[in-house]
Amino acid sequence: MSSKNVTSEVVSVDEQAFEKADEAEFDEDGFKVVDETPEFQATVQMEVQAKVDSNHPDARVEEGPDHMFGKTLEQEERIKAREAELERISAQAELGTQEGREKRTRDIAAKRSAERRMTFQKRRASVNPMADPDRPDPRAELEQEQLAAVNEQSMRLAEKLNGWSRAAISRRLAEAVVNGKDIMSAVVGVFEELQTAPGQVIPIGTVEDVNRKEVSIEGTVTQLWDADSSAIQQVGLIEDKSGRTKFTSWVASDQPWMEEGERVRIHGAARNWYQGRVSVALTGWSTVLFPERGRWWE
């Protein structure tokens, strides 16, 4: 009768403890490192409630991407609604703080801007008393007939002067009338003053009459010719109903190319004089716009 030796692979409890002892970690002084991480365990009440929930006939029996294990649909909706409410409250609190900070910043900036404007107007008043911010409105010094005429003429001028409000025009007219001008002389003077004010697009015919180095004009490019210098990109004539003038676009200014017959608006062109004639030059600080370019519907 033959016999077979059977080797058991069952490890006793003492052997398991011995192996774990070999795997234990020790610090530099030779003391055993004890894991002090607390182990969290469910309370008896939590375990009972979990069993009740998991045994509920409507409870989920498995985990899924759109549902929770052991929770009914009502419980899931209540949990998700609470989480969404907490996120909304947190976002609203953070956004409210930001909006408040932005409003305070805007208020401070507006206050400082008003202070700077007031300081500038005070300095300006030393040259032009009419610009004194503490000076009463000149319209209050007019008689009723004069005020009615000023308001009527300011409405007419507002239609011709882009960028100027009727209130600003009427104040300038009232200042002129208070200084002794009749209403018609005041209208002519204020119109010429505001029409050629810095930053305004002026008629080309008035370029030589403006007392400043830079002007803004708008007109049609009627003629282009070959430049006699490699430093010149384009040279030609631009004109409107009031007149025409020569323009020069330098290569260094890096301005867009213009075509004959094209309407162009030029802001910040430098005024030049050559042989008794005025002309304008486009510099790197100039801005060229094409009001009618790209209007495919016409």
PDB file of C-alpha atoms in Angstrom:
ATOM      1  CA  MET A   1       0.000   0.000   0.000  1.00  0.00           C
ATOM      2  CA  SER A   2       1.461   3.176  -1.141  1.00  0.00           C
ATOM      3  CA  SER A   3       1.216   6.456   0.716  1.00  0.00           C
ATOM      4  CA  LYS A   4       1.523  10.062  -0.398  1.00  0.00           C
ATOM      5  CA  ASN A   5       2.956  12.918   1.610  1.00  0.00           C
ATOM      6  CA  VAL A   6       0.627  15.969   1.522  1.00  0.00           C
ATOM      7  CA  THR A   7       2.187  19.366   2.229  1.00  0.00           C
ATOM      8  CA  SER A   8      -0.226  21.796   3.817  1.00  0.00           C
ATOM      9  CA  GLU A   9      -0.126  25.451   2.723  1.00  0.00           C
ATOM     10  CA  VAL A  10      -2.207  26.614   5.673  1.00  0.00           C
ATOM     11  CA  VAL A  11      -0.376  29.234   7.734  1.00  0.00           C
ATOM     12  CA  SER A  12      -1.013  29.327  11.443  1.00  0.00           C
ATOM     13  CA  VAL A  13      -1.980  32.430  13.373  1.00  0.00           C
ATOM     14  CA  ASP A  14       1.427  32.539  15.084  1.00  0.00           C
ATOM     15  CA  GLU A  15       3.204  32.418  11.737  1.00  0.00           C
ATOM     16  CA  GLN A  16       1.076  35.269  10.415  1.00  0.00           C
ATOM     17  CA  ALA A  17       1.928  37.369  13.447  1.00  0.00           C
ATOM     18  CA  PHE A  18       5.621  36.549  12.978  1.00  0.00           C
ATOM     19  CA  GLU A  19       5.522  37.661   9.325  1.00  0.00           C
ATOM     20  CA  LYS A  20       3.811  40.909  10.251  1.00  0.00           C
ATOM     21  CA  ALA A  21       6.435  41.501  12.908  1.00  0.00           C
ATOM     22  CA  ASP A  22       9.122  41.140  10.258  1.00  0.00           C
ATOM     23  CA  GLU A  23       7.309  43.734   8.078  1.00  0.00           C
ATOM     24  CA  ALA A  24       7.035  46.293  10.878  1.00  0.00           C
ATOM     25  CA  GLU A  25       8.812  49.600  10.401  1.00  0.00           C
ATOM     26  CA  PHE A  26      11.329  51.052  12.859  1.00  0.00           C
ATOM     27  CA  ASP A  27      12.598  54.592  13.226  1.00  0.00           C
ATOM     28  CA  GLU A  28      16.229  55.745  13.390  1.00  0.00           C
ATOM     29  CA  ASP A  29      16.444  54.970  17.141  1.00  0.00           C
ATOM     30  CA  GLY A  30      15.217  51.425  16.666  1.00  0.00           C
ATOM     31  CA  PHE A  31      11.733  52.028  18.038  1.00  0.00           C
ATOM     32  CA  LYS A  32       8.780  50.473  16.309  1.00  0.00           C
ATOM     33  CA  VAL A  33       6.706  52.938  14.268  1.00  0.00           C
ATOM     34  CA  VAL A  34       3.095  52.894  15.411  1.00  0.00           C
ATOM     35  CA  ASP A  35       0.368  53.941  12.971  1.00  0.00           C
ATOM     36  CA  GLU A  36      -1.666  56.504  14.882  1.00  0.00           C
ATOM     37  CA  THR A  37      -4.116  57.230  12.061  1.00  0.00           C
ATOM     38  CA  PRO A  38      -7.614  57.064  13.598  1.00  0.00           C
ATOM     39  CA  GLU A  39      -9.896  54.415  12.183  1.00  0.00           C
ATOM     40  CA  PHE A  40     -13.381  55.691  11.535  1.00  0.00           C
ATOM     41  CA  GLN A  41     -16.208  53.264  12.172  1.00  0.00           C
ATOM     42  CA  ALA A  42     -19.927  53.640  11.721  1.00  0.00           C
ATOM     43  CA  THR A  43     -22.082  53.948  14.829  1.00  0.00           C
ATOM     44  CA  VAL A  44     -24.754  51.383  15.618  1.00  0.00           C
ATOM     45  CA  GLN A  45     -27.443  53.879  14.583  1.00  0.00           C
ATOM     46  CA  MET A  46     -25.745  54.480  11.234  1.00  0.00           C
ATOM     47  CA  GLU A  47     -25.402  50.725  10.580  1.00  0.00           C
ATOM     48  CA  VAL A  48     -29.069  50.148  11.436  1.00  0.00           C
ATOM     49  CA  GLN A  49     -30.193  53.024   9.188  1.00  0.00           C
ATOM     50  CA  ALA A  50     -27.967  51.737   6.363  1.00  0.00           C
ATOM     51  CA  LYS A  51     -29.569  48.308   6.590  1.00  0.00           C
ATOM     52  CA  VAL A  52     -33.038  49.847   6.601  1.00  0.00           C
ATOM     53  CA  ASP A  53     -32.215  51.991   3.552  1.00  0.00           C
ATOM     54  CA  SER A  54     -30.547  49.160   1.646  1.00  0.00           C
ATOM     55  CA  ASN A  55     -33.513  46.840   2.320  1.00  0.00           C
ATOM     56  CA  HIS A  56     -36.011  49.464   1.135  1.00  0.00           C
ATOM     57  CA  PRO A  57     -37.921  48.052  -1.866  1.00  0.00           C
ATOM     58  CA  ASP A  58     -37.121  51.178  -3.929  1.00  0.00           C
ATOM     59  CA  ALA A  59     -33.447  51.383  -2.920  1.00  0.00           C
ATOM     60  CA  ARG A  60     -30.684  51.069  -5.521  1.00  0.00           C
ATOM     61  CA  VAL A  61     -29.054  47.643  -5.369  1.00  0.00           C
ATOM     62  CA  GLU A  62     -25.908  48.709  -7.209  1.00  0.00           C
ATOM     63  CA  GLU A  63     -23.730  51.783  -7.722  1.00  0.00           C
ATOM     64  CA  GLY A  64     -24.154  53.733 -10.966  1.00  0.00           C
ATOM     65  CA  PRO A  65     -22.998  56.987 -12.574  1.00  0.00           C
ATOM     66  CA  ASP A  66     -26.425  58.576 -12.150  1.00  0.00           C
ATOM     67  CA  HIS A  67     -27.609  57.082  -8.857  1.00  0.00           C
ATOM     68  CA  MET A  68     -26.412  56.153  -5.370  1.00  0.00           C
ATOM     69  CA  PHE A  69     -26.195  52.675  -3.863  1.00  0.00           C
ATOM     70  CA  GLY A  70     -28.707  51.952  -1.091  1.00  0.00           C
ATOM     71  CA  LYS A  71     -30.633  55.225  -1.635  1.00  0.00           C
ATOM     72  CA  THR A  72     -34.157  55.693  -2.879  1.00  0.00           C
ATOM     73  CA  LEU A  73     -34.923  58.225  -5.581  1.00  0.00           C
ATOM     74  CA  GLU A  74     -36.443  60.575  -3.016  1.00  0.00           C
ATOM     75  CA  GLN A  75     -33.318  60.381  -0.848  1.00  0.00           C
ATOM     76  CA  GLU A  76     -31.037  61.017  -3.845  1.00  0.00           C
ATOM     77  CA  GLU A  77     -33.020  64.075  -4.888  1.00  0.00           C
ATOM     78  CA  ARG A  78     -32.951  65.451  -1.329  1.00  0.00           C
ATOM     79  CA  ILE A  79     -29.175  64.941  -1.041  1.00  0.00           C
ATOM     80  CA  LYS A  80     -28.417  66.443  -4.464  1.00  0.00           C
ATOM     81  CA  ALA A  81     -30.735  69.392  -3.811  1.00  0.00           C
ATOM     82  CA  ARG A  82     -28.932  70.148  -0.563  1.00  0.00           C
ATOM     83  CA  GLU A  83     -25.528  69.946  -2.247  1.00  0.00           C
ATOM     84  CA  ALA A  84     -26.690  72.269  -5.065  1.00  0.00           C
ATOM     85  CA  GLU A  85     -28.065  74.746  -2.508  1.00  0.00           C
ATOM     86  CA  LEU A  86     -24.765  74.818  -0.619  1.00  0.00           C
ATOM     87  CA  GLU A  87     -22.834  75.439  -3.876  1.00  0.00           C
ATOM     88  CA  ARG A  88     -25.236  78.255  -4.823  1.00  0.00           C
ATOM     89  CA  ILE A  89     -24.901  79.928  -1.419  1.00  0.00           C
ATOM     90  CA  SER A  90     -21.105  79.689  -1.586  1.00  0.00           C
ATOM     91  CA  ALA A  91     -20.958  81.105  -5.128  1.00  0.00           C
ATOM     92  CA  GLN A  92     -23.406  83.889  -4.276  1.00  0.00           C
ATOM     93  CA  ALA A  93     -21.391  84.891  -1.213  1.00  0.00           C
ATOM     94  CA  GLU A  94     -18.158  84.996  -3.212  1.00  0.00           C
ATOM     95  CA  LEU A  95     -19.748  86.908  -6.098  1.00  0.00           C
ATOM     96  CA  GLY A  96     -21.356  89.378  -3.716  1.00  0.00           C
ATOM     97  CA  THR A  97     -17.981  90.153  -2.179  1.00  0.00           C
ATOM     98  CA  GLN A  98     -16.457  90.726  -5.614  1.00  0.00           C
ATOM     99  CA  GLU A  99     -19.292  92.990  -6.757  1.00  0.00           C
ATOM    100  CA  GLY A 100     -18.974  95.035  -3.612  1.00  0.00           C
ATOM    101  CA  ARG A 101     -15.252  95.451  -4.123  1.00  0.00           C
ATOM    102  CA  GLU A 102     -15.740  96.463  -7.763  1.00  0.00           C
ATOM    103  CA  LYS A 103     -18.372  99.029  -6.818  1.00  0.00           C
ATOM    104  CA  ARG A 104     -16.136 100.547  -4.160  1.00  0.00           C
ATOM    105  CA  THR A 105     -13.281 100.707  -6.674  1.00  0.00           C
ATOM    106  CA  ARG A 106     -15.510 102.430  -9.248  1.00  0.00           C
ATOM    107  CA  ASP A 107     -16.729 104.943  -6.675  1.00  0.00           C
ATOM    108  CA  ILE A 108     -13.166 105.809  -5.632  1.00  0.00           C
ATOM    109  CA  ALA A 109     -12.024 106.130  -9.255  1.00  0.00           C
ATOM    110  CA  ALA A 110     -14.987 108.375 -10.121  1.00  0.00           C
ATOM    111  CA  LYS A 111     -14.312 110.587  -7.100  1.00  0.00           C
ATOM    112  CA  ARG A 112     -10.642 110.996  -7.969  1.00  0.00           C
ATOM    113  CA  SER A 113     -11.491 111.696 -11.620  1.00  0.00           C
ATOM    114  CA  ALA A 114     -13.909 114.435 -10.558  1.00  0.00           C
ATOM    115  CA  GLU A 115     -11.252 115.939  -8.291  1.00  0.00           C
ATOM    116  CA  ARG A 116      -8.666 115.969 -11.101  1.00  0.00           C
ATOM    117  CA  ARG A 117     -11.180 117.545 -13.493  1.00  0.00           C
ATOM    118  CA  MET A 118     -12.041 120.215 -10.955  1.00  0.00           C
ATOM    119  CA  THR A 119      -8.336 120.992 -10.380  1.00  0.00           C
ATOM    120  CA  PHE A 120      -7.748 121.276 -14.124  1.00  0.00           C
ATOM    121  CA  GLN A 121     -10.733 123.576 -14.598  1.00  0.00           C
ATOM    122  CA  LYS A 122      -9.489 125.793 -11.782  1.00  0.00           C
ATOM    123  CA  ARG A 123      -6.119 126.175 -13.539  1.00  0.00           C
ATOM    124  CA  ARG A 124      -7.882 126.800 -16.834  1.00  0.00           C
ATOM    125  CA  ALA A 125      -9.993 129.524 -15.223  1.00  0.00           C
ATOM    126  CA  SER A 126      -6.833 131.537 -14.530  1.00  0.00           C
ATOM    127  CA  VAL A 127      -6.564 131.991 -18.326  1.00  0.00           C
ATOM    128  CA  ASN A 128     -10.242 131.845 -19.288  1.00  0.00           C
ATOM    129  CA  PRO A 129     -12.585 133.081 -16.531  1.00  0.00           C
ATOM    130  CA  MET A 130     -15.554 131.584 -18.378  1.00  0.00           C
ATOM    131  CA  ALA A 131     -14.157 128.102 -17.621  1.00  0.00           C
ATOM    132  CA  ASP A 132     -14.319 128.571 -13.866  1.00  0.00           C
ATOM    133  CA  PRO A 133     -16.388 125.639 -12.488  1.00  0.00           C
ATOM    134  CA  ASP A 134     -17.652 127.830  -9.659  1.00  0.00           C
ATOM    135  CA  ARG A 135     -18.986 130.398 -12.106  1.00  0.00           C
ATOM    136  CA  PRO A 136     -22.806 130.306 -12.366  1.00  0.00           C
ATOM    137  CA  ASP A 137     -24.413 129.086 -15.565  1.00  0.00           C
ATOM    138  CA  PRO A 138     -24.339 132.003 -18.040  1.00  0.00           C
ATOM    139  CA  ARG A 139     -27.801 131.047 -19.262  1.00  0.00           C
ATOM    140  CA  ALA A 140     -29.170 132.225 -15.927  1.00  0.00           C
ATOM    141  CA  GLU A 141     -27.948 135.752 -16.759  1.00  0.00           C
ATOM    142  CA  LEU A 142     -29.896 135.962 -20.040  1.00  0.00           C
ATOM    143  CA  GLU A 143     -33.259 137.562 -20.496  1.00  0.00           C
ATOM    144  CA  GLN A 144     -36.153 135.355 -21.515  1.00  0.00           C
ATOM    145  CA  GLU A 145     -36.023 136.369 -25.202  1.00  0.00           C
ATOM    146  CA  GLN A 146     -32.258 135.872 -25.361  1.00  0.00           C
ATOM    147  CA  LEU A 147     -32.514 132.429 -23.723  1.00  0.00           C
ATOM    148  CA  ALA A 148     -35.205 131.362 -26.196  1.00  0.00           C
ATOM    149  CA  ALA A 149     -32.995 132.436 -29.129  1.00  0.00           C
ATOM    150  CA  VAL A 150     -29.975 130.634 -27.658  1.00  0.00           C
ATOM    151  CA  ASN A 151     -31.947 127.400 -27.236  1.00  0.00           C
ATOM    152  CA  GLU A 152     -33.305 127.612 -30.782  1.00  0.00           C
ATOM    153  CA  GLN A 153     -29.870 128.202 -32.329  1.00  0.00           C
ATOM    154  CA  SER A 154     -28.245 125.482 -30.212  1.00  0.00           C
ATOM    155  CA  MET A 155     -30.701 122.950 -31.640  1.00  0.00           C
ATOM    156  CA  ARG A 156     -29.742 123.978 -35.188  1.00  0.00           C
ATOM    157  CA  LEU A 157     -26.000 123.806 -34.452  1.00  0.00           C
ATOM    158  CA  ALA A 158     -26.310 120.405 -32.746  1.00  0.00           C
ATOM    159  CA  GLU A 159     -27.472 118.938 -36.075  1.00  0.00           C
ATOM    160  CA  LYS A 160     -24.308 120.205 -37.822  1.00  0.00           C
ATOM    161  CA  LEU A 161     -21.708 119.601 -35.119  1.00  0.00           C
ATOM    162  CA  ASN A 162     -20.950 115.965 -34.412  1.00  0.00           C
ATOM    163  CA  GLY A 163     -19.830 115.161 -30.889  1.00  0.00           C
ATOM    164  CA  TRP A 164     -21.329 118.252 -29.246  1.00  0.00           C
ATOM    165  CA  SER A 165     -24.508 118.114 -27.165  1.00  0.00           C
ATOM    166  CA  ARG A 166     -27.195 120.755 -27.367  1.00  0.00           C
ATOM    167  CA  ALA A 167     -26.588 121.679 -23.714  1.00  0.00           C
ATOM    168  CA  ALA A 168     -22.873 122.302 -24.308  1.00  0.00           C
ATOM    169  CA  ILE A 169     -23.581 124.402 -27.400  1.00  0.00           C
ATOM    170  CA  SER A 170     -26.238 126.492 -25.664  1.00  0.00           C
ATOM    171  CA  ARG A 171     -23.860 127.212 -22.788  1.00  0.00           C
ATOM    172  CA  ARG A 172     -21.158 128.422 -25.194  1.00  0.00           C
ATOM    173  CA  LEU A 173     -23.681 130.588 -27.026  1.00  0.00           C
ATOM    174  CA  ALA A 174     -24.884 132.061 -23.729  1.00  0.00           C
ATOM    175  CA  GLU A 175     -21.286 132.885 -22.757  1.00  0.00           C
ATOM    176  CA  ALA A 176     -20.798 134.771 -26.020  1.00  0.00           C
ATOM    177  CA  VAL A 177     -24.052 136.693 -25.584  1.00  0.00           C
ATOM    178  CA  VAL A 178     -23.205 137.586 -21.975  1.00  0.00           C
ATOM    179  CA  ASN A 179     -19.878 138.956 -23.221  1.00  0.00           C
ATOM    180  CA  GLY A 180     -21.718 141.421 -25.456  1.00  0.00           C
ATOM    181  CA  LYS A 181     -22.166 139.656 -28.829  1.00  0.00           C
ATOM    182  CA  ASP A 182     -25.470 139.605 -30.629  1.00  0.00           C
ATOM    183  CA  ILE A 183     -27.069 136.232 -31.228  1.00  0.00           C
ATOM    184  CA  MET A 184     -26.019 135.918 -34.895  1.00  0.00           C
ATOM    185  CA  SER A 185     -22.375 136.821 -34.225  1.00  0.00           C
ATOM    186  CA  ALA A 186     -22.365 134.374 -31.329  1.00  0.00           C
ATOM    187  CA  VAL A 187     -23.720 131.594 -33.568  1.00  0.00           C
ATOM    188  CA  VAL A 188     -21.040 132.158 -36.225  1.00  0.00           C
ATOM    189  CA  GLY A 189     -18.224 132.357 -33.697  1.00  0.00           C
ATOM    190  CA  VAL A 190     -19.304 129.298 -31.683  1.00  0.00           C
ATOM    191  CA  PHE A 191     -19.853 127.240 -34.830  1.00  0.00           C
ATOM    192  CA  GLU A 192     -16.364 127.984 -36.135  1.00  0.00           C
ATOM    193  CA  GLU A 193     -14.842 127.356 -32.705  1.00  0.00           C
ATOM    194  CA  LEU A 194     -16.511 123.999 -32.105  1.00  0.00           C
ATOM    195  CA  GLN A 195     -16.177 122.847 -35.695  1.00  0.00           C
ATOM    196  CA  THR A 196     -12.396 123.207 -35.571  1.00  0.00           C
ATOM    197  CA  ALA A 197     -11.949 122.095 -31.939  1.00  0.00           C
ATOM    198  CA  PRO A 198      -9.184 119.541 -31.237  1.00  0.00           C
ATOM    199  CA  GLY A 199     -10.296 116.002 -32.027  1.00  0.00           C
ATOM    200  CA  GLN A 200     -13.119 117.116 -34.338  1.00  0.00           C
ATOM    201  CA  VAL A 201     -13.151 116.237 -38.027  1.00  0.00           C
ATOM    202  CA  ILE A 202     -12.829 119.616 -39.725  1.00  0.00           C
ATOM    203  CA  PRO A 203     -13.560 120.652 -43.318  1.00  0.00           C
ATOM    204  CA  ILE A 204     -10.489 120.324 -45.516  1.00  0.00           C
ATOM    205  CA  GLY A 205     -10.895 123.952 -46.588  1.00  0.00           C
ATOM    206  CA  THR A 206     -10.232 125.110 -43.018  1.00  0.00           C
ATOM    207  CA  VAL A 207      -7.002 123.151 -42.482  1.00  0.00           C
ATOM    208  CA  GLU A 208      -4.821 126.207 -43.156  1.00  0.00           C
ATOM    209  CA  ASP A 209      -6.836 128.345 -40.727  1.00  0.00           C
ATOM    210  CA  VAL A 210      -6.489 126.017 -37.733  1.00  0.00           C
ATOM    211  CA  ASN A 211      -3.893 127.076 -35.201  1.00  0.00           C
ATOM    212  CA  ARG A 212      -2.525 123.650 -34.168  1.00  0.00           C
ATOM    213  CA  LYS A 213      -0.093 121.039 -35.459  1.00  0.00           C
ATOM    214  CA  GLU A 214      -2.489 118.099 -35.919  1.00  0.00           C
ATOM    215  CA  VAL A 215      -5.901 117.944 -37.602  1.00  0.00           C
ATOM    216  CA  SER A 216      -8.575 115.370 -38.401  1.00  0.00           C
ATOM    217  CA  ILE A 217     -10.178 115.408 -41.850  1.00  0.00           C
ATOM    218  CA  GLU A 218     -12.491 113.299 -43.994  1.00  0.00           C
ATOM    219  CA  GLY A 219     -12.769 113.270 -47.749  1.00  0.00           C
ATOM    220  CA  THR A 220     -12.355 111.354 -50.997  1.00  0.00           C
ATOM    221  CA  VAL A 221      -8.993 110.394 -52.457  1.00  0.00           C
ATOM    222  CA  THR A 222      -9.275 111.996 -55.901  1.00  0.00           C
ATOM    223  CA  GLN A 223      -5.749 111.466 -57.214  1.00  0.00           C
ATOM    224  CA  LEU A 224      -2.628 109.398 -56.496  1.00  0.00           C
ATOM    225  CA  TRP A 225       0.773 109.720 -58.142  1.00  0.00           C
ATOM    226  CA  ASP A 226       4.152 108.065 -57.947  1.00  0.00           C
ATOM    227  CA  ALA A 227       6.324 109.203 -55.063  1.00  0.00           C
ATOM    228  CA  ASP A 228       9.765 110.653 -55.789  1.00  0.00           C
ATOM    229  CA  SER A 229      11.258 109.102 -52.624  1.00  0.00           C
ATOM    230  CA  SER A 230      11.486 105.528 -51.383  1.00  0.00           C
ATOM    231  CA  ALA A 231      10.567 106.803 -47.904  1.00  0.00           C
ATOM    232  CA  ILE A 232       7.087 107.793 -49.157  1.00  0.00           C
ATOM    233  CA  GLN A 233       4.454 105.073 -49.335  1.00  0.00           C
ATOM    234  CA  GLN A 234       1.694 107.120 -50.980  1.00  0.00           C
ATOM    235  CA  VAL A 235       1.097 110.706 -52.045  1.00  0.00           C
ATOM    236  CA  GLY A 236      -1.996 112.278 -53.543  1.00  0.00           C
ATOM    237  CA  LEU A 237      -4.962 114.603 -53.108  1.00  0.00           C
ATOM    238  CA  ILE A 238      -7.913 114.331 -50.723  1.00  0.00           C
ATOM    239  CA  GLU A 239     -10.904 116.649 -50.959  1.00  0.00           C
ATOM    240  CA  ASP A 240     -14.410 117.371 -49.709  1.00  0.00           C
ATOM    241  CA  LYS A 241     -16.992 120.045 -50.483  1.00  0.00           C
ATOM    242  CA  SER A 242     -14.962 122.754 -48.765  1.00  0.00           C
ATOM    243  CA  GLY A 243     -11.659 122.192 -50.596  1.00  0.00           C
ATOM    244  CA  ARG A 244      -8.766 119.806 -51.162  1.00  0.00           C
ATOM    245  CA  THR A 245      -5.234 119.290 -49.914  1.00  0.00           C
ATOM    246  CA  LYS A 246      -2.207 117.136 -50.540  1.00  0.00           C
ATOM    247  CA  PHE A 247      -1.522 114.204 -48.260  1.00  0.00           C
ATOM    248  CA  THR A 248       1.622 112.143 -47.773  1.00  0.00           C
ATOM    249  CA  SER A 249       1.799 108.713 -46.192  1.00  0.00           C
ATOM    250  CA  TRP A 250       5.308 107.776 -45.060  1.00  0.00           C
ATOM    251  CA  VAL A 251       6.606 104.206 -45.154  1.00  0.00           C
ATOM    252  CA  ALA A 252       7.725 104.494 -41.534  1.00  0.00           C
ATOM    253  CA  SER A 253       4.191 105.396 -40.431  1.00  0.00           C
ATOM    254  CA  ASP A 254       2.943 101.939 -41.544  1.00  0.00           C
ATOM    255  CA  GLN A 255      -0.515 103.176 -42.561  1.00  0.00           C
ATOM    256  CA  PRO A 256      -3.034 101.204 -44.685  1.00  0.00           C
ATOM    257  CA  TRP A 257      -3.041 101.559 -48.467  1.00  0.00           C
ATOM    258  CA  MET A 258      -5.632 103.902 -50.002  1.00  0.00           C
ATOM    259  CA  GLU A 259      -7.265 103.739 -53.431  1.00  0.00           C
ATOM    260  CA  GLU A 260      -8.468 106.484 -55.766  1.00  0.00           C
ATOM    261  CA  GLY A 261     -12.174 107.241 -55.329  1.00  0.00           C
ATOM    262  CA  GLU A 262     -12.185 105.858 -51.788  1.00  0.00           C
ATOM    263  CA  ARG A 263     -13.614 107.821 -48.863  1.00  0.00           C
ATOM    264  CA  VAL A 264     -11.113 108.160 -46.025  1.00  0.00           C
ATOM    265  CA  ARG A 265     -11.217 109.597 -42.513  1.00  0.00           C
ATOM    266  CA  ILE A 266      -7.833 110.592 -41.075  1.00  0.00           C
ATOM    267  CA  HIS A 267      -7.356 111.400 -37.396  1.00  0.00           C
ATOM    268  CA  GLY A 268      -4.209 113.087 -36.099  1.00  0.00           C
ATOM    269  CA  ALA A 269      -2.606 114.086 -39.409  1.00  0.00           C
ATOM    270  CA  ALA A 270       0.391 116.429 -39.111  1.00  0.00           C
ATOM    271  CA  ARG A 271      -0.054 119.839 -40.765  1.00  0.00           C
ATOM    272  CA  ASN A 272       2.805 120.942 -43.048  1.00  0.00           C
ATOM    273  CA  TRP A 273       3.546 124.003 -45.174  1.00  0.00           C
ATOM    274  CA  TYR A 274       5.442 123.911 -48.483  1.00  0.00           C
ATOM    275  CA  GLN A 275       5.803 126.861 -50.863  1.00  0.00           C
ATOM    276  CA  GLY A 276       2.918 128.682 -49.180  1.00  0.00           C
ATOM    277  CA  ARG A 277       0.544 125.736 -49.384  1.00  0.00           C
ATOM    278  CA  VAL A 278      -0.737 123.588 -46.549  1.00  0.00           C
ATOM    279  CA  SER A 279      -0.680 119.786 -46.681  1.00  0.00           C
ATOM    280  CA  VAL A 280      -1.080 116.906 -44.246  1.00  0.00           C
ATOM    281  CA  ALA A 281       1.183 113.954 -43.487  1.00  0.00           C
ATOM    282  CA  LEU A 282       0.271 110.599 -41.936  1.00  0.00           C
ATOM    283  CA  THR A 283       2.546 109.676 -39.065  1.00  0.00           C
ATOM    284  CA  GLY A 284       2.763 106.668 -36.787  1.00  0.00           C
ATOM    285  CA  TRP A 285       0.330 108.440 -34.433  1.00  0.00           C
ATOM    286  CA  SER A 286      -2.287 108.961 -37.153  1.00  0.00           C
ATOM    287  CA  THR A 287      -5.383 106.778 -37.557  1.00  0.00           C
ATOM    288  CA  VAL A 288      -6.888 105.997 -40.964  1.00  0.00           C
ATOM    289  CA  LEU A 289     -10.489 104.763 -41.253  1.00  0.00           C
ATOM    290  CA  PHE A 290     -12.519 103.756 -44.304  1.00  0.00           C
ATOM    291  CA  PRO A 291     -16.234 104.474 -43.588  1.00  0.00           C
ATOM    292  CA  GLU A 292     -17.474 102.815 -46.776  1.00  0.00           C
ATOM    293  CA  ARG A 293     -15.004  99.932 -47.072  1.00  0.00           C
ATOM    294  CA  GLY A 294     -16.563  96.492 -46.724  1.00  0.00           C
ATOM    295  CA  ARG A 295     -20.167  97.654 -47.256  1.00  0.00           C
ATOM    296  CA  TRP A 296     -21.063  94.694 -49.460  1.00  0.00           C
ATOM    297  CA  TRP A 297     -24.801  95.440 -49.359  1.00  0.00           C
ATOM    298  CA  GLU A 298     -24.392  98.581 -51.511  1.00  0.00           C
TER     299      GLU A 298
END
